Amino acid sequence: MRFDPALAEMRFGYGLSPSIAPPLGLADMLSRLSGPDLMSQKYPIENYDQFTARIGEFIAARGERKKAKGTAGEKAAQKAMRRIVRRSRRQATLSLGASLLRRARTADAFRERLEFFWADHFSVVAKGQRMAGVVPSYSESAIRPFVGATFSELLKSAVLHPAMLNFLDQNASVGPNSALAAREDGKGLNENLAREILELHTLGVDGPYSQTDVRQLAELLTGLGTNRDGAMVFRHRRAEPGAETVLGRSYSGEFAEIEDIHAVLDDLSAHPATARHIAGKLARHFVSNNPDPDLVAAIEAKFLETGGALLPTYEAMLTHPAAWDQAGGKIKQPITFVASAFRALDASDRDLGGVDRNQLVQMVDAPLARMGQAWGRPLGPDGWPDHDSHWITPQGLAARLQWALMAPSMLRRGLVDPRQLVGQALGPRATETLHFAASAAETRREGVALVLTSPAFQRH
Amino acid sequence: MTRMSTRRSFLLRSGALGCSLAASPILTPVGLASAPGDNRLVVIILRGGVDGLDVVRPIGDPAFQSARPGLLNSSEVGIDLTGFFALHPALLPLMPLWTAGELGFVHVASTPYRDKRSHFDGQDLLEAGTVDLSGGGREGWLNRLVQVLPGANARTAFSVGDGEMLIAAGAAEVSNWSPSVDVVLSAAGLGLLRQVMAEDPVFARAMSEAVELAALDGDQVVFPDTHDGRMEAMVEDMQPIPRGDGHLRIAEFAASQLRHETRIATFSLGGWDTHRNQKNALKGPLGRLADTILALKQGCGADVWGKTTVLAMTEFGRTVRENGTGGTDHGTGGMMLVAGGAVRGGRVHGLWPGLDEASLYDRRDLMPTSDLRGWAAWAMRASFGVVRSELERSVFPGLDLGDDPGLML
């Protein structure tokens, strides 16, 4: 297999950049991924501890304001409250800007794609005030550090994370025969997290599990929850007593411990159905809607052979010839489309780092929602649809065109010459027709939009 | 923003879609003349699993109160419908329709989906209209309906909104539009765009349809010159989607199409997955559902509404007993809402299975007493004259249509 640097950037990264060189070869690509995470240092995003401290301050400030009502301190408490609300808004803007800059400025774009892939596989929706705006911090703390680890480490990090426990109602689930249920009537079991672990995160919906396995896993998980400070805790009083049997194996003795939950997650990670599920998802996400079965089999075999070690698993995909098939790459999802356009336009720290909230909403947030992919707000725990047919609809395409006409001139003063953009965005992939269209456009604005909405640019 | 959206709303409400409509190549007089009949069908997918028991409450069933001690602990049991059933208070705005015979319900109906209780599979099966998902489930039953309608064209059926509608996907051409998208280009730019897209048929097709649809929703697509500031004004018309009224814009757009050539419209409403604190969590989605139906009625006008059937259906019902967190978990048997001038409203259709433990499905869920697809099939038979064999073989393969359940007037 001959390494194709431009295709590597397009298919496994965020496309070509006029100022950042593509990886030199497969070894270079993988060593960038296993090396230090330069982008998270350069463009920091609030981690979960910082997030939860900020929300804690907000809750405290709200309490203070309530207490101060009608006293001399009311005004000051009001002011303190507003300050922290402003800070939270600013934080949301900063993390969106940083996410885009990482994608636009990185020499290790595969890492960014992988973070998106896994954050999507382990999708979380922010629910409730304690978790408002948690998604970027969840991804930063629970997903990003583990994209090169083992699948079982990643699984445990994601599904035991407070944001996930909160999203899938684990926080409220109580063992029907637990000490707490005996004392407080009306508390009970909630199956949501257990079901999604089996259906979405590990075995897959066609996997070999039954409703009884869902129920048993839900009982095994009952001790899990988050405390008032937003940290994960194991609460024995809520845990269902006695052993539970999941996929024929018994877990926990008389009283469950967190180690029992780790054990079942490790076993699920090592299950052949999980290997098949993950291999298929990787191949469908990066390569094709209908991937070569041989490619999937190679990924699956490596996943099983290495106990779910992710770097060798990716390598199995990247060394397979089918992954480099030139014909008809997948269509970029809207977030990838927007980020790769910024990369092609050579967006700088100044262009994206210092913008204010309204501008970012207009330039990125609202258009993404129209393209069908609201930033950080997937529809449910199964994340975004991965099939091209979902994204290539009339309104989805129209929204991309609308964005391509508008956003580049919001990014900075002075638009790039469309004739130059063809080369820097598409390199060898630019067609004669596109070269002609870019030179024939009446305005730079329309020329740039033509390049960015061209099929060649919209495909990986 | 205000200026533009006001103009759009005005166009939609007044029906002044004139010039761009006439310019559309698909809307030839032949197309208009051969449209399949004059009746309308609207299918709303309620995503997340609606708790039918809380929407249409069987207060006459002795086991109901004890299964729902937390959800029903107030004095208010709902608005009386039939003596046996009471309506969730959040649907109060729809009571005039009930009284007028334009609103009814089906209890207890479900798709053939059983046991795994996954939203995603449940919705796929609901929209695929098949017995199971072994066929891949990438084709929806509304699409298959269009396939068997004589004289159907690309505007006969419309899927509206940003989300994917599997129910409308398939071999027949179905229009697809979200009222929140505007396209603005110069005439020359549009020509170049067509050339660039022509290199990839998938893109070419979607884009030419997009340009057409963008004109249909009341906003001009092509501006004769790009220097008079109007195009800039349109380009600056960029605001976040108004989350509060997205459902109304969808309903208004759907109604504006139904007033003309479109016979079938579909879209979805979410927010029904009430695992926790259902008492509050259900109010918002139900309020939006009520607003949506009223907006459809108003947007269609009395004449079209009189020929309209609205079916609002969900992937499954929820557990009979409330869970430990003031909510309900994924269940089986569910409820369907029907509305419109063409339905026999003012009644709760279907057989009531009872709530004692022996009558439940899997000792936890409401037992389905009918196949959801059967009701939809009878609605299609009445609305479009589709024959029994086509309904049982093509639209809902493997369905036994049975006797007319009397859903339609």
Coordinates of N, CA and C in Angstrom, one line a residue, chain A residues 337-338 362-372 393-410 445-446 448-450 452-454 458, chain B residues 1 4 8 162 177-185 193 197 207 210-211 214 217 219-221 231-241 249:
Chain A
F337 N -17.5 19.2 8.1 CA -17.6 20.1 6.9 C -17.1 21.5 7.4
V338 N -17.7 22.0 8.4 CA -17.4 23.3 8.9 C -16.0 23.4 9.3
Q362 N -23.7 33.0 15.3 CA -24.1 33.2 14.0 C -23.3 32.4 13.0
M363 N -22.0 32.3 13.3 CA -21.1 31.8 12.3 C -21.0 30.2 12.3
V364 N -21.3 29.7 13.5 CA -21.1 28.2 13.6 C -22.4 27.5 14.2
D365 N -22.8 28.0 15.4 CA -23.8 27.3 16.1 C -25.1 27.2 15.4
A366 N -25.7 28.3 15.0 CA -27.0 28.3 14.3 C -26.9 27.6 12.9
P367 N -25.9 27.8 12.1 CA -25.8 27.1 10.9 C -25.7 25.6 11.1
L368 N -24.9 25.1 12.1 CA -24.8 23.7 12.3 C -26.2 23.1 12.6
A369 N -26.9 23.8 13.4 CA -28.3 23.3 13.7 C -29.1 23.2 12.4
R370 N -29.0 24.1 11.5 CA -29.7 24.0 10.3 C -29.2 22.9 9.4
M371 N -27.9 22.6 9.5 CA -27.4 21.5 8.7 C -27.8 20.2 9.3
G372 N -28.4 20.2 10.5 CA -28.9 19.0 11.1 C -28.0 18.4 12.2
T393 N -29.4 15.6 2.1 CA -30.8 15.9 1.9 C -30.8 17.3 1.3
P394 N -31.9 17.7 0.6 CA -31.9 19.0 0.0 C -31.7 20.1 1.1
Q395 N -32.4 20.0 2.2 CA -32.2 21.1 3.2 C -30.8 21.1 3.8
G396 N -30.3 19.9 4.0 CA -28.9 19.8 4.6 C -27.9 20.4 3.7
L397 N -28.0 20.2 2.4 CA -27.1 20.8 1.4 C -27.3 22.3 1.3
A398 N -28.6 22.7 1.3 CA -28.9 24.1 1.1 C -28.3 24.8 2.3
A399 N -28.4 24.2 3.5 CA -27.8 24.9 4.7 C -26.3 25.0 4.6
R400 N -25.7 24.0 4.0 CA -24.2 24.1 3.8 C -23.9 25.2 2.8
L401 N -24.7 25.3 1.7 CA -24.4 26.4 0.8 C -24.6 27.7 1.4
Q402 N -25.7 27.8 2.1 CA -26.0 29.1 2.8 C -24.8 29.5 3.8
W403 N -24.3 28.5 4.4 CA -23.1 28.7 5.3 C -21.9 29.1 4.5
A404 N -21.6 28.4 3.4 CA -20.4 28.7 2.7 C -20.4 30.1 2.0
L405 N -21.6 30.6 1.8 CA -21.8 31.9 1.3 C -21.5 33.0 2.3
M406 N -21.7 32.6 3.6 CA -21.7 33.7 4.6 C -20.5 33.6 5.5
A407 N -20.2 32.4 6.0 CA -19.2 32.3 7.1 C -17.8 32.7 6.7
P408 N -17.3 32.4 5.5 CA -15.9 32.8 5.2 C -15.7 34.3 5.4
S409 N -16.7 35.1 5.0 CA -16.4 36.5 5.1 C -16.7 37.0 6.6
M410 N -17.3 36.2 7.4 CA -17.4 36.5 8.8 C -16.1 36.2 9.5
R445 N -17.1 35.9 -3.0 CA -18.0 35.3 -2.0 C -18.6 34.0 -2.7
E446 N -19.1 34.1 -3.9 CA -19.7 33.0 -4.5 C -18.7 31.9 -5.0
V448 N -15.8 31.3 -3.5 CA -15.4 30.5 -2.3 C -16.5 29.5 -1.9
A449 N -17.7 29.9 -2.0 CA -18.8 29.0 -1.7 C -18.9 27.8 -2.6
L450 N -18.6 28.1 -3.9 CA -18.6 27.0 -4.9 C -17.6 25.9 -4.5
L452 N -16.2 25.3 -1.6 CA -16.5 24.6 -0.3 C -17.8 23.7 -0.4
T453 N -18.7 24.0 -1.3 CA -19.9 23.1 -1.4 C -19.6 22.1 -2.6
S454 N -18.5 22.1 -3.2 CA -18.3 21.2 -4.3 C -18.3 19.7 -3.7
Q458 N -16.8 18.1 -0.2 CA -17.7 17.6 0.8 C -17.6 16.1 1.1
Chain B
M1 N -33.5 40.0 10.5 CA -34.1 38.8 10.9 C -35.6 39.0 11.0
M4 N -37.3 39.7 7.7 CA -37.4 38.6 6.8 C -38.4 37.5 7.2
R8 N -41.7 36.0 5.5 CA -42.0 34.6 5.3 C -43.3 34.2 5.9
D162 N -35.9 19.3 10.3 CA -34.5 19.0 10.2 C -34.1 17.5 10.4
W177 N -38.2 19.2 3.3 CA -37.7 20.6 3.5 C -37.8 21.0 5.0
S178 N -36.9 21.8 5.4 CA -36.9 22.4 6.7 C -37.1 23.9 6.5
P179 N -38.2 24.5 7.0 CA -38.5 25.9 6.8 C -37.4 26.9 7.3
S180 N -36.4 26.4 8.0 CA -35.4 27.3 8.5 C -34.2 27.6 7.6
V181 N -34.3 27.0 6.4 CA -33.1 27.1 5.5 C -33.4 28.1 4.4
D182 N -32.5 29.0 4.1 CA -32.7 29.9 3.0 C -31.5 29.9 2.1
V183 N -31.7 29.8 0.8 CA -30.5 29.8 -0.1 C -30.6 31.1 -1.0
V184 N -29.4 31.8 -1.1 CA -29.4 33.0 -1.8 C -28.2 33.0 -2.7
L185 N -28.4 33.1 -4.0 CA -27.3 33.1 -5.0 C -27.6 34.0 -6.2
L193 N -22.9 26.6 -9.9 CA -23.2 25.6 -8.9 C -23.7 24.3 -9.5
M197 N -21.9 20.6 -9.3 CA -22.7 19.5 -8.7 C -22.9 18.4 -9.7
M207 N -29.2 19.1 -4.7 CA -29.1 20.5 -4.8 C -30.2 21.1 -5.6
A210 N -33.1 21.3 -3.7 CA -33.0 22.3 -2.6 C -33.3 23.7 -3.2
V211 N -32.8 24.0 -4.3 CA -33.1 25.3 -4.9 C -34.6 25.5 -5.2
A214 N -36.3 25.9 -1.7 CA -36.1 27.1 -1.1 C -37.0 28.2 -1.6
D217 N -40.7 28.0 0.0 CA -41.1 28.4 1.3 C -41.1 29.9 1.5
D219 N -39.1 32.4 0.4 CA -37.9 33.2 0.2 C -37.3 33.1 -1.1
Q220 N -37.0 34.2 -1.7 CA -36.4 34.2 -3.1 C -35.0 33.5 -3.0
V221 N -34.7 32.7 -4.1 CA -33.4 32.1 -4.1 C -32.4 32.9 -4.9
M231 N -29.4 41.0 -1.2 CA -28.8 39.7 -1.0 C -28.0 39.7 0.3
E232 N -27.3 40.8 0.5 CA -26.6 40.9 1.8 C -27.5 40.8 3.0
A233 N -28.7 41.5 2.8 CA -29.6 41.4 3.9 C -30.1 40.0 4.2
M234 N -30.3 39.2 3.1 CA -30.7 37.9 3.3 C -29.5 37.0 3.9
V235 N -28.3 37.3 3.5 CA -27.2 36.6 4.0 C -27.1 36.9 5.5
E236 N -27.4 38.1 5.9 CA -27.3 38.4 7.3 C -28.4 37.9 8.1
D237 N -29.4 37.3 7.4 CA -30.6 36.8 8.1 C -30.2 35.5 8.8
M238 N -29.3 35.6 9.7 CA -28.8 34.4 10.4 C -29.0 34.5 11.9
Q239 N -29.9 33.8 12.4 CA -30.1 33.7 13.8 C -30.3 32.3 14.2
P240 N -30.0 32.0 15.5 CA -30.3 30.6 15.9 C -31.7 30.2 15.6
I241 N -31.9 29.0 15.4 CA -33.3 28.5 15.2 C -34.1 28.8 16.5
R249 N -43.5 26.4 13.0 CA -43.0 26.7 11.6 C -43.2 25.5 10.8

